[in-house]
Structures are given as C-alpha cells and as structure tokens.
PDB file of C-alpha atoms in Angstrom:
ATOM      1  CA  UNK A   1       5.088  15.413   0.381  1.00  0.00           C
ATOM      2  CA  UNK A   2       3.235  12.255   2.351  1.00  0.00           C
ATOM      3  CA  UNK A   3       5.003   8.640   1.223  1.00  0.00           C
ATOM      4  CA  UNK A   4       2.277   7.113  -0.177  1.00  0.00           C
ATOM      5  CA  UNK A   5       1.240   3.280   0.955  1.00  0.00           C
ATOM      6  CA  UNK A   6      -0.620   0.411   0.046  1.00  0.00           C
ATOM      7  CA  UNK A   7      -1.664  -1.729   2.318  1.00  0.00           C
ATOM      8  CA  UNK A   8      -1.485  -5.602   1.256  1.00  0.00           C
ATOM      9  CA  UNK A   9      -2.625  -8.491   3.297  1.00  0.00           C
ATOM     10  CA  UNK A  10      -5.573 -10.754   3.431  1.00  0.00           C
ATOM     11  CA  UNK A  11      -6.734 -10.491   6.710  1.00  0.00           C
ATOM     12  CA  UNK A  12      -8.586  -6.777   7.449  1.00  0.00           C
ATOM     13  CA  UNK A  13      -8.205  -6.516  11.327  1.00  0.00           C
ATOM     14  CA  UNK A  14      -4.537  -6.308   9.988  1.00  0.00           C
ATOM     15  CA  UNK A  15      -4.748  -3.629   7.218  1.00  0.00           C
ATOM     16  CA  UNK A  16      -6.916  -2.065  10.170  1.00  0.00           C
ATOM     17  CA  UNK A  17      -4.400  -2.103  13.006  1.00  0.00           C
ATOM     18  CA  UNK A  18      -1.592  -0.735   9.915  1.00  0.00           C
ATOM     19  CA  UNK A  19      -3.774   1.788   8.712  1.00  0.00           C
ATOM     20  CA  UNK A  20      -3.892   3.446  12.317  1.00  0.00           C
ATOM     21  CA  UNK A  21      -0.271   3.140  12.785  1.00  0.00           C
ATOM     22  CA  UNK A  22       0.618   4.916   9.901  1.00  0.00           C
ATOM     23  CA  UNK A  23      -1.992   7.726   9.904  1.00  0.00           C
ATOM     24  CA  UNK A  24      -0.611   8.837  12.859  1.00  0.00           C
ATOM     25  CA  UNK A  25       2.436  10.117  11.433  1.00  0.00           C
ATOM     26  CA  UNK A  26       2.386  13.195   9.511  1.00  0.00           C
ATOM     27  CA  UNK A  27       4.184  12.245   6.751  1.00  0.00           C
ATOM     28  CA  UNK A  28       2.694   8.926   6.058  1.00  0.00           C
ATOM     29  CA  UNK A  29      -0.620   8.234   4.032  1.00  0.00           C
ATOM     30  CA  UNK A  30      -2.397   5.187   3.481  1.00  0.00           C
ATOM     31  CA  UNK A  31      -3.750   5.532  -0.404  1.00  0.00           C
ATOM     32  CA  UNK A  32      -5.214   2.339  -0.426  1.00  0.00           C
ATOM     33  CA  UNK A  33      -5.880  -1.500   0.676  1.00  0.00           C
ATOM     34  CA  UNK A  34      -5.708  -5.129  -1.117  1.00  0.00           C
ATOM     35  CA  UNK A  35      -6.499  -8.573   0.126  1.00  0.00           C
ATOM     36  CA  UNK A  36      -4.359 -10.463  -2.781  1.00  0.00           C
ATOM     37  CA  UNK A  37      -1.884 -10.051  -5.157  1.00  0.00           C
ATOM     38  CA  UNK A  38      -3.969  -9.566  -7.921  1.00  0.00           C
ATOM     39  CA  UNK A  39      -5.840  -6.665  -6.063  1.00  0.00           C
ATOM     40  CA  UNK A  40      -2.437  -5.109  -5.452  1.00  0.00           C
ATOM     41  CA  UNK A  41      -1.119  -5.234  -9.088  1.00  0.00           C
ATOM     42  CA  UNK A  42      -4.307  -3.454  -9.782  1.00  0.00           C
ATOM     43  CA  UNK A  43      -4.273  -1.039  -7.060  1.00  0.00           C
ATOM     44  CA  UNK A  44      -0.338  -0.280  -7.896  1.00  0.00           C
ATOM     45  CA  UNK A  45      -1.613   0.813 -11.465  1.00  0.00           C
ATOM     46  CA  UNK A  46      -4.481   2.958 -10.188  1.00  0.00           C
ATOM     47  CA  UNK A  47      -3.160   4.770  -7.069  1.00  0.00           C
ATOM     48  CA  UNK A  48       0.676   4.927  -7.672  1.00  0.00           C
ATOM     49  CA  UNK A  49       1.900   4.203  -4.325  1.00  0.00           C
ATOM     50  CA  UNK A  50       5.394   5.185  -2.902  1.00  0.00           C
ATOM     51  CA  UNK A  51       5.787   1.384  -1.220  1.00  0.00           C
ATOM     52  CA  UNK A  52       3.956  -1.253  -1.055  1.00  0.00           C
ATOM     53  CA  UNK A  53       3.407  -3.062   2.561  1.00  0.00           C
ATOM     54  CA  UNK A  54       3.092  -6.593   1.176  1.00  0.00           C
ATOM     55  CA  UNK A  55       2.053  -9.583   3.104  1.00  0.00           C
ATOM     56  CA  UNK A  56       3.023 -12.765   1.554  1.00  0.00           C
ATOM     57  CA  UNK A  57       0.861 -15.947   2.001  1.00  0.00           C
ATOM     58  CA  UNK A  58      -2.677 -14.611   0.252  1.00  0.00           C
ATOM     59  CA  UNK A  59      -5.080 -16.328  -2.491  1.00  0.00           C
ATOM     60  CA  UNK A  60      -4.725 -15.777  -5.762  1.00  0.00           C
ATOM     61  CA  UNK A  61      -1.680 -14.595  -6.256  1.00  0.00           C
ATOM     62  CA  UNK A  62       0.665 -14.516  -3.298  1.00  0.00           C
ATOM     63  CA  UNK A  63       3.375 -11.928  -2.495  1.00  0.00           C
ATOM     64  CA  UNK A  64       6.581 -13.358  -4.174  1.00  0.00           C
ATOM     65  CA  UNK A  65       4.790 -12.809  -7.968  1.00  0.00           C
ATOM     66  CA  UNK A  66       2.477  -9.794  -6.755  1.00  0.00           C
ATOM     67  CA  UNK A  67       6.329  -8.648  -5.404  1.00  0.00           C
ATOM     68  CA  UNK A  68       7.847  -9.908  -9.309  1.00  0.00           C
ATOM     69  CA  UNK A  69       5.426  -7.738 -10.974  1.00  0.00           C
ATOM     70  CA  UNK A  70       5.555  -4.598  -9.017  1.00  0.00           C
ATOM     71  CA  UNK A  71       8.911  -4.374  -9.050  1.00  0.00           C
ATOM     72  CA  UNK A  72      10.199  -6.051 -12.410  1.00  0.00           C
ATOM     73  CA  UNK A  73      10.786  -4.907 -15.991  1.00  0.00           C
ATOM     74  CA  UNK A  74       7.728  -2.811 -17.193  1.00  0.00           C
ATOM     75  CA  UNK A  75       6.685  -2.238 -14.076  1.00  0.00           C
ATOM     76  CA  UNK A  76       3.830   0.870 -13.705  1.00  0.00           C
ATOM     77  CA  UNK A  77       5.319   3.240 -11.032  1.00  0.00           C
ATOM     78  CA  UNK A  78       8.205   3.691  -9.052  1.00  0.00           C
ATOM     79  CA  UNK A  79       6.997   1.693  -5.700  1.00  0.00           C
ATOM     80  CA  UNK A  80       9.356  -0.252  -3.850  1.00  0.00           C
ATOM     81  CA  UNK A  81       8.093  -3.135  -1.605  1.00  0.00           C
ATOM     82  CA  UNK A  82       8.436  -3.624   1.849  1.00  0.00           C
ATOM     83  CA  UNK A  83       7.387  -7.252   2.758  1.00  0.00           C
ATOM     84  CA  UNK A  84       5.618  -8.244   5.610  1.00  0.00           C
ATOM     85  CA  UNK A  85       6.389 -11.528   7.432  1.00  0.00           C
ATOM     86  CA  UNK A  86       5.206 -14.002  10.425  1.00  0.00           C
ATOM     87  CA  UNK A  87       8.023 -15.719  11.054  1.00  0.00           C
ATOM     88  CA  UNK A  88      11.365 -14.092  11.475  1.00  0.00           C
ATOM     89  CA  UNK A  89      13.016 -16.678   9.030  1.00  0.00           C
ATOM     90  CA  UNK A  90       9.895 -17.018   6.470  1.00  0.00           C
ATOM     91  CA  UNK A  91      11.266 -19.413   3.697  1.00  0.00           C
ATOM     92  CA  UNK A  92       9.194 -17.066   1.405  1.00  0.00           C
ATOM     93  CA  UNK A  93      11.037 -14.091   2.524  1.00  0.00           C
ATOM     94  CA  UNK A  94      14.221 -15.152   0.318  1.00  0.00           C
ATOM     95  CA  UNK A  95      12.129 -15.675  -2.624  1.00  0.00           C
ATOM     96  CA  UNK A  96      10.507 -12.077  -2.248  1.00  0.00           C
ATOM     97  CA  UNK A  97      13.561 -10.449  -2.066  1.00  0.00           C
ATOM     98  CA  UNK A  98      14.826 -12.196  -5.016  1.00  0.00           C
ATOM     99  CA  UNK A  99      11.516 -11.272  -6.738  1.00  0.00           C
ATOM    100  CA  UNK A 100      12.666  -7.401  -6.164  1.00  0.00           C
ATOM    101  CA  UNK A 101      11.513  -6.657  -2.538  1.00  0.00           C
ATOM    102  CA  UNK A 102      13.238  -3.560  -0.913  1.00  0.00           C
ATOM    103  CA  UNK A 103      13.757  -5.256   2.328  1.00  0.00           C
ATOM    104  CA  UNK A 104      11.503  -6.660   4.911  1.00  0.00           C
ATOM    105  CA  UNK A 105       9.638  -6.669   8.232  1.00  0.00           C
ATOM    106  CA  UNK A 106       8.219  -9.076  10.823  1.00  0.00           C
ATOM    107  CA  UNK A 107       4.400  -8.584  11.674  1.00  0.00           C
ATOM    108  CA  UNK A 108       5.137  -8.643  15.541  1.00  0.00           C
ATOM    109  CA  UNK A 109       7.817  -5.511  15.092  1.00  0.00           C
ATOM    110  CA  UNK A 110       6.839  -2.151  17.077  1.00  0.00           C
ATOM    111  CA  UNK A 111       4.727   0.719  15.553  1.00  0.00           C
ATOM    112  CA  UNK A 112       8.004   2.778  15.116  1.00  0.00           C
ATOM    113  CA  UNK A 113      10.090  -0.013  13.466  1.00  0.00           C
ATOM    114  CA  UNK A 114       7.276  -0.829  10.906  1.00  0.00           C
ATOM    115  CA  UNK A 115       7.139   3.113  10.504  1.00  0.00           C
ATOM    116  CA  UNK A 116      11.022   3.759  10.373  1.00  0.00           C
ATOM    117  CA  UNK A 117      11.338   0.712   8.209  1.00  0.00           C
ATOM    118  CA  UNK A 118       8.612   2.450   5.736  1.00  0.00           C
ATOM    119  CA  UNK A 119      11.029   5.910   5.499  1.00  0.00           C
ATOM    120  CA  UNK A 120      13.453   3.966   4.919  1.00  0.00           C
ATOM    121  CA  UNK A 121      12.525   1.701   1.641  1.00  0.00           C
ATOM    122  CA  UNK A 122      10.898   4.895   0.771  1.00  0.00           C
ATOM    123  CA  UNK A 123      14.010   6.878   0.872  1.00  0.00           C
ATOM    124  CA  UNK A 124      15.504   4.065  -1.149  1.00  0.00           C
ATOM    125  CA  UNK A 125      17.742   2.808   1.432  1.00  0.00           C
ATOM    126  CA  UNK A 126      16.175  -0.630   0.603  1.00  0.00           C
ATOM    127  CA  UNK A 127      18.272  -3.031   3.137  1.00  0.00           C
ATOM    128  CA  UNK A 128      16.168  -3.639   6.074  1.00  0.00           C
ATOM    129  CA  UNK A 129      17.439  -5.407   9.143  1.00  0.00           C
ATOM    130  CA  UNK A 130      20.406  -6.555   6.650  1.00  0.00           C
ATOM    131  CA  UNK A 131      21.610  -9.220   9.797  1.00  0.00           C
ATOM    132  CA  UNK A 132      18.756 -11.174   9.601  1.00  0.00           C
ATOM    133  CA  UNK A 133      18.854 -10.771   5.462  1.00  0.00           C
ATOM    134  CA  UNK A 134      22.215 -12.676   5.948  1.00  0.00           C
ATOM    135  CA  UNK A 135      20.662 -15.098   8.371  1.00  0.00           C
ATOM    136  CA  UNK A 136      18.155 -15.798   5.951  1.00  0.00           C
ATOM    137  CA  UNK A 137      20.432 -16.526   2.732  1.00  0.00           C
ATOM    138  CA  UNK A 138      22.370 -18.588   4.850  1.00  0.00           C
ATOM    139  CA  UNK A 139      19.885 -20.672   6.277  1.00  0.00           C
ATOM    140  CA  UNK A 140      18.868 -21.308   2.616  1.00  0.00           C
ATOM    141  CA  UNK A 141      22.595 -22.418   1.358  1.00  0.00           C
ATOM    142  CA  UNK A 142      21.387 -25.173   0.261  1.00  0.00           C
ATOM    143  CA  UNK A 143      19.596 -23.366  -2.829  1.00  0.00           C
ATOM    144  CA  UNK A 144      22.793 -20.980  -3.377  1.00  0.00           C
ATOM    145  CA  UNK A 145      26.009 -22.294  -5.775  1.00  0.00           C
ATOM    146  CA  UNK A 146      28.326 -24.730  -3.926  1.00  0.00           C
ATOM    147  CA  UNK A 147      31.567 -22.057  -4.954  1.00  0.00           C
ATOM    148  CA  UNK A 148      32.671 -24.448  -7.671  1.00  0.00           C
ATOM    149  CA  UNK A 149      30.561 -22.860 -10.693  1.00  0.00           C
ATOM    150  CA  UNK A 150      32.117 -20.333 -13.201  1.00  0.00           C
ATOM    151  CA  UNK A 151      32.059 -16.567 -11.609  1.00  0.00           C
ATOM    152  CA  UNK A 152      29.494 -14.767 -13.350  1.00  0.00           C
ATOM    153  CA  UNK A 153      31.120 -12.401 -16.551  1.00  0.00           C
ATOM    154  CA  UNK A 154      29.356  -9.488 -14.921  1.00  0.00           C
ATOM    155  CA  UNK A 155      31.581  -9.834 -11.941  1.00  0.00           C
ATOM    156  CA  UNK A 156      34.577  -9.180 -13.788  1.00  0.00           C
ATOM    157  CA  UNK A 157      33.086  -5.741 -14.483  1.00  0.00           C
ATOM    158  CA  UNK A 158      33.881  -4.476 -11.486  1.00  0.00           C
ATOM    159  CA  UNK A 159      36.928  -3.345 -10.049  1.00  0.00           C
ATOM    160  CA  UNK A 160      38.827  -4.840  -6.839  1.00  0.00           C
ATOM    161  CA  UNK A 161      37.273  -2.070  -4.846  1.00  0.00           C
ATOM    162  CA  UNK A 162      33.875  -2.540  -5.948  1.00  0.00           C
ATOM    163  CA  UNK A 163      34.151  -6.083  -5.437  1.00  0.00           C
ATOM    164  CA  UNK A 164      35.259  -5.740  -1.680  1.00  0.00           C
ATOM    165  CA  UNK A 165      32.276  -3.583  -1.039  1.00  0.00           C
ATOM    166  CA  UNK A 166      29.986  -5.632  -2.482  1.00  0.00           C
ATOM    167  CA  UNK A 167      31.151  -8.570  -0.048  1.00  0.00           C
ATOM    168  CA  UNK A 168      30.830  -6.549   2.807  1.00  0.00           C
ATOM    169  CA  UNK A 169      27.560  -5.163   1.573  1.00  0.00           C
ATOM    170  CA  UNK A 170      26.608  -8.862   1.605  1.00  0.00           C
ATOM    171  CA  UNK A 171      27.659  -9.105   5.440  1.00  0.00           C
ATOM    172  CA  UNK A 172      24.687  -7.122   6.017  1.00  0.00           C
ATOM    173  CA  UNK A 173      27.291  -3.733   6.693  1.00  0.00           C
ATOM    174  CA  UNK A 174      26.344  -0.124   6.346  1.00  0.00           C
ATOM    175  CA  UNK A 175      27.735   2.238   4.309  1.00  0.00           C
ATOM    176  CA  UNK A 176      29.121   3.849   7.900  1.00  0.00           C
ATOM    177  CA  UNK A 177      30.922   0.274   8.644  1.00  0.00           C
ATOM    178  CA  UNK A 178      31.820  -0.180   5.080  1.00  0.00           C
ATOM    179  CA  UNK A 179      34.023   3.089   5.571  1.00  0.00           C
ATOM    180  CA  UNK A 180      35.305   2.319   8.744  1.00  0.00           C
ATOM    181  CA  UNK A 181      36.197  -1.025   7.270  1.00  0.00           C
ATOM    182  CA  UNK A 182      37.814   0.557   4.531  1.00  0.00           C
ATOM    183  CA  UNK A 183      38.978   3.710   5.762  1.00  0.00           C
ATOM    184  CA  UNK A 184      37.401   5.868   3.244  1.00  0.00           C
ATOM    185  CA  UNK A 185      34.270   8.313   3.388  1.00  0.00           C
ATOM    186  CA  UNK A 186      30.721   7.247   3.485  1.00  0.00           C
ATOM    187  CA  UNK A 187      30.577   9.534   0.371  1.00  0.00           C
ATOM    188  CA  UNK A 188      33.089   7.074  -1.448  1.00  0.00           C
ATOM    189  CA  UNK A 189      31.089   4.132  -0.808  1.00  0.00           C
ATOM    190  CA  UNK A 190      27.942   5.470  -1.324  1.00  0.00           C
ATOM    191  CA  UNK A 191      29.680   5.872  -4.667  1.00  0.00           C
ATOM    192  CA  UNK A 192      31.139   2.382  -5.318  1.00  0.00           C
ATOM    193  CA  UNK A 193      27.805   1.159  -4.280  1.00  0.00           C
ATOM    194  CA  UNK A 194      26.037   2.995  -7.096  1.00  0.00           C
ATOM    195  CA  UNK A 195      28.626   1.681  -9.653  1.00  0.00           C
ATOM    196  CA  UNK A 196      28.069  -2.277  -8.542  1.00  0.00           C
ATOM    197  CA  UNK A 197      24.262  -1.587  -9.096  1.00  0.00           C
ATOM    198  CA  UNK A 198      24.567  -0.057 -12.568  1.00  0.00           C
ATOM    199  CA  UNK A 199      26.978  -2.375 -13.503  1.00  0.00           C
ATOM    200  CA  UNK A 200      25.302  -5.445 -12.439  1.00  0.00           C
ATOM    201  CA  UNK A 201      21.750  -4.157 -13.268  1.00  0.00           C
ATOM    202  CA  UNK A 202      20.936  -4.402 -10.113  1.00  0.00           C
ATOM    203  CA  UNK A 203      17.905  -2.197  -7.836  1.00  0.00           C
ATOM    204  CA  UNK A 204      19.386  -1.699  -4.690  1.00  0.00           C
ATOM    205  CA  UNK A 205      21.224  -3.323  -1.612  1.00  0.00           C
ATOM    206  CA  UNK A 206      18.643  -6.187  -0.946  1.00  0.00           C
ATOM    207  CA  UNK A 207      19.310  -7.226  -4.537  1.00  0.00           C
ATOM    208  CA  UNK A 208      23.276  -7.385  -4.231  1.00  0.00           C
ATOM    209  CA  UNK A 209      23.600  -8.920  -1.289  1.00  0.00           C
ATOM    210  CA  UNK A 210      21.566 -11.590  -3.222  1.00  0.00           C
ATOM    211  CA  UNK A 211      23.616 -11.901  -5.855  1.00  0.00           C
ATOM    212  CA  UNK A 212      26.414 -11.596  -4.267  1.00  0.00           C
ATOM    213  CA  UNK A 213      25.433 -15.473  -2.490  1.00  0.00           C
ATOM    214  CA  UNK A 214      24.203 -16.537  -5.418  1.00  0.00           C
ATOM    215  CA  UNK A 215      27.602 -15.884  -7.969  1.00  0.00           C
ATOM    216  CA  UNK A 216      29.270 -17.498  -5.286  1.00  0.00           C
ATOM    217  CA  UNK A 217      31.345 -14.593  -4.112  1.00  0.00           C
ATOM    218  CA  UNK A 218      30.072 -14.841  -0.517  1.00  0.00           C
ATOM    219  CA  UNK A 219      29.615 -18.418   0.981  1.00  0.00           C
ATOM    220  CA  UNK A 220      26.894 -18.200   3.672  1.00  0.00           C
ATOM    221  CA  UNK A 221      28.506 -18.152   7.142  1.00  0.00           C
ATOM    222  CA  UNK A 222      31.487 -16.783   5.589  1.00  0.00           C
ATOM    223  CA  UNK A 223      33.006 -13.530   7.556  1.00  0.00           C
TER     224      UNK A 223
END
C-alpha cells in the first residue's frame, strides 16, 4: 500500500513543487494539502494520512502546536510528522520535536532525501539526520538542565544496559553503531530500544534523544 501524505505549508508554489516530487514515486501519494495548522488538524481527521510534511512558521496556528496535536494524547490517526525547515538550525525545530515530531528535513534537501526521509518516518524509524538533531539540542543548552537537578524517577526504571543505549541513542548513533559499540546484535538493541520507550512513555528515537538532554543524562557536547 501507497504511504499516505499531507502536505503542510503556507506557501502553494511549495506544496506544488512537493506534490510533484512525491507523485513520482510509486509508492508515495499525496492525499491532501493545508496552508496552516488549523487546516492540517482538520485535514489529519478527515483524510488519515500516514505522515504529515509539516512546515513550521504559518498563520494561525504554526507547526510546533499543529505538530502537539497530531501527535499527542487523543490524537485521531496514527500519522507521524516529518517537519519541514529553512534553516538547518531552525530554533523552532527543537520545539517541534519536543511537541512529538518524527524527525526533520531542510527545505533545500534533494528530491530523494525529502523522499527517503518520508519512508523512513513512515516506517517508524523516526530519527532523521540524528547529527544535526544533536547539533540542534546542543546549540539550545541553554534551555536543557545544568546536570545538577534530581535524575528523573523514570530513569531508574531502566537497567544499566538500557541506560547506555539510550546515551548513545542520544549521540545521534544507529542501531548498527550502537551494536558495534556494544558488541551485541542489531536485534538486541532494537530490543533495548523498545524497552526505554515503553518504559519512559516515550514515541520513538527523536523523543529519547530529547529526554535524554533534558533529565540531564547527556550534557550537550558531551561524547
């Protein structure tokens, strides 16, 4: 079956030039368009997309909350959100993927990036171009926990295992690298990843890495 996408973004000679892209490939189809947030939420409900391509400065409701809606508790369908970004360290973009986005892409990237990247939220892979995700959170230190605060209870949930891949999940690393790093089999990580989201209620990658700055287990620019 076709992954199903919404088009988001206030300017149409975009949506346009995205909508040509992605109706190229065979098993892509465009189910829909929205200039704003609030068009989005409502075109979410109706047509049930697979991901949403979200831009993020729009009127009436931008793309962090459109993003918080889509994805958070209640939410209508399963569609995961891929935002879409001008500048390759948007100050927005940190926000979003707080909000619940499953990764996200610069404007500028090649047809077959913003396609690939597409397949891959929609596979629920969810951690896009996870080195500049780590650029990003640490460029924003200043908003994250200084390191002195209380670990979070949650944390303590998980075991000394899970813990170490969730730091190197933070590093931006693959579950191929994890393994290597660890010397165990992709299948074993792909495993201990699954247990850190359950037990930190947490979506996917984007999401942990996240919280992983923001309990203070990673310190941005840490190796």
């Amino acid at each position: 079956m076709a992954i199903r996408v919404l088009l988001v973004d206030d300017q149409p000679l975009l949506r346009t030039g995205f909508r040509m892209i992605l109706e190229a490939e065979g098993d892509l189809a465009v189910v829909g368009e929205a200039g704003d947030g609030q068009q989005a939420l409502e075109q979410v409900r109706a047509l049930q997309p697979d991901v949403v391509l979200m831009d993020i400065r729009m009127p009436r409701m931008d793309g962090v909350e459109a993003t918080r809606q889509i994805t958070g508790p209640g939410r209508d369908g399963p569609a995961k959100v891929l935002v879409l970004t001008t500048f390759d360290l948007d100050e927005y973009v940190v926000e979003a993927l707080r909000a619940g986005a499953s990764g996200f892409l610069l404007k500028d990237a090649p047809a077959h990036e913003l396609v690939q990247a597409i397949r891959v939220v929609a596979a629920g892979e969810a951690m896009l171009a996870p080195s500049i995700t780590r650029r990003l959170l640490d460029k924003y230190a200043g908003r994250l926990p200084s390191g002195e605060e209380p670990v979070p209870q949650a944390l303590h949930t998980l075991t000394d295992r899970e813990v170490e891949v969730l730091k190197l999940v933070a590093r931006g690393m693959s579950n191929a690298e994890i393994a290597a790093e660890l010397f165990v089999s992709e299948t074993t990580v792909k495993t201990h990843v699954g247990h850190v989201l359950t037990k930190l209620a947490l979506r996917d990658r984007v999401q942990a890495a996240v919280y992983a700055y923001e309990s203070g287990l990673v310190r941005p620019g840490a190796q």
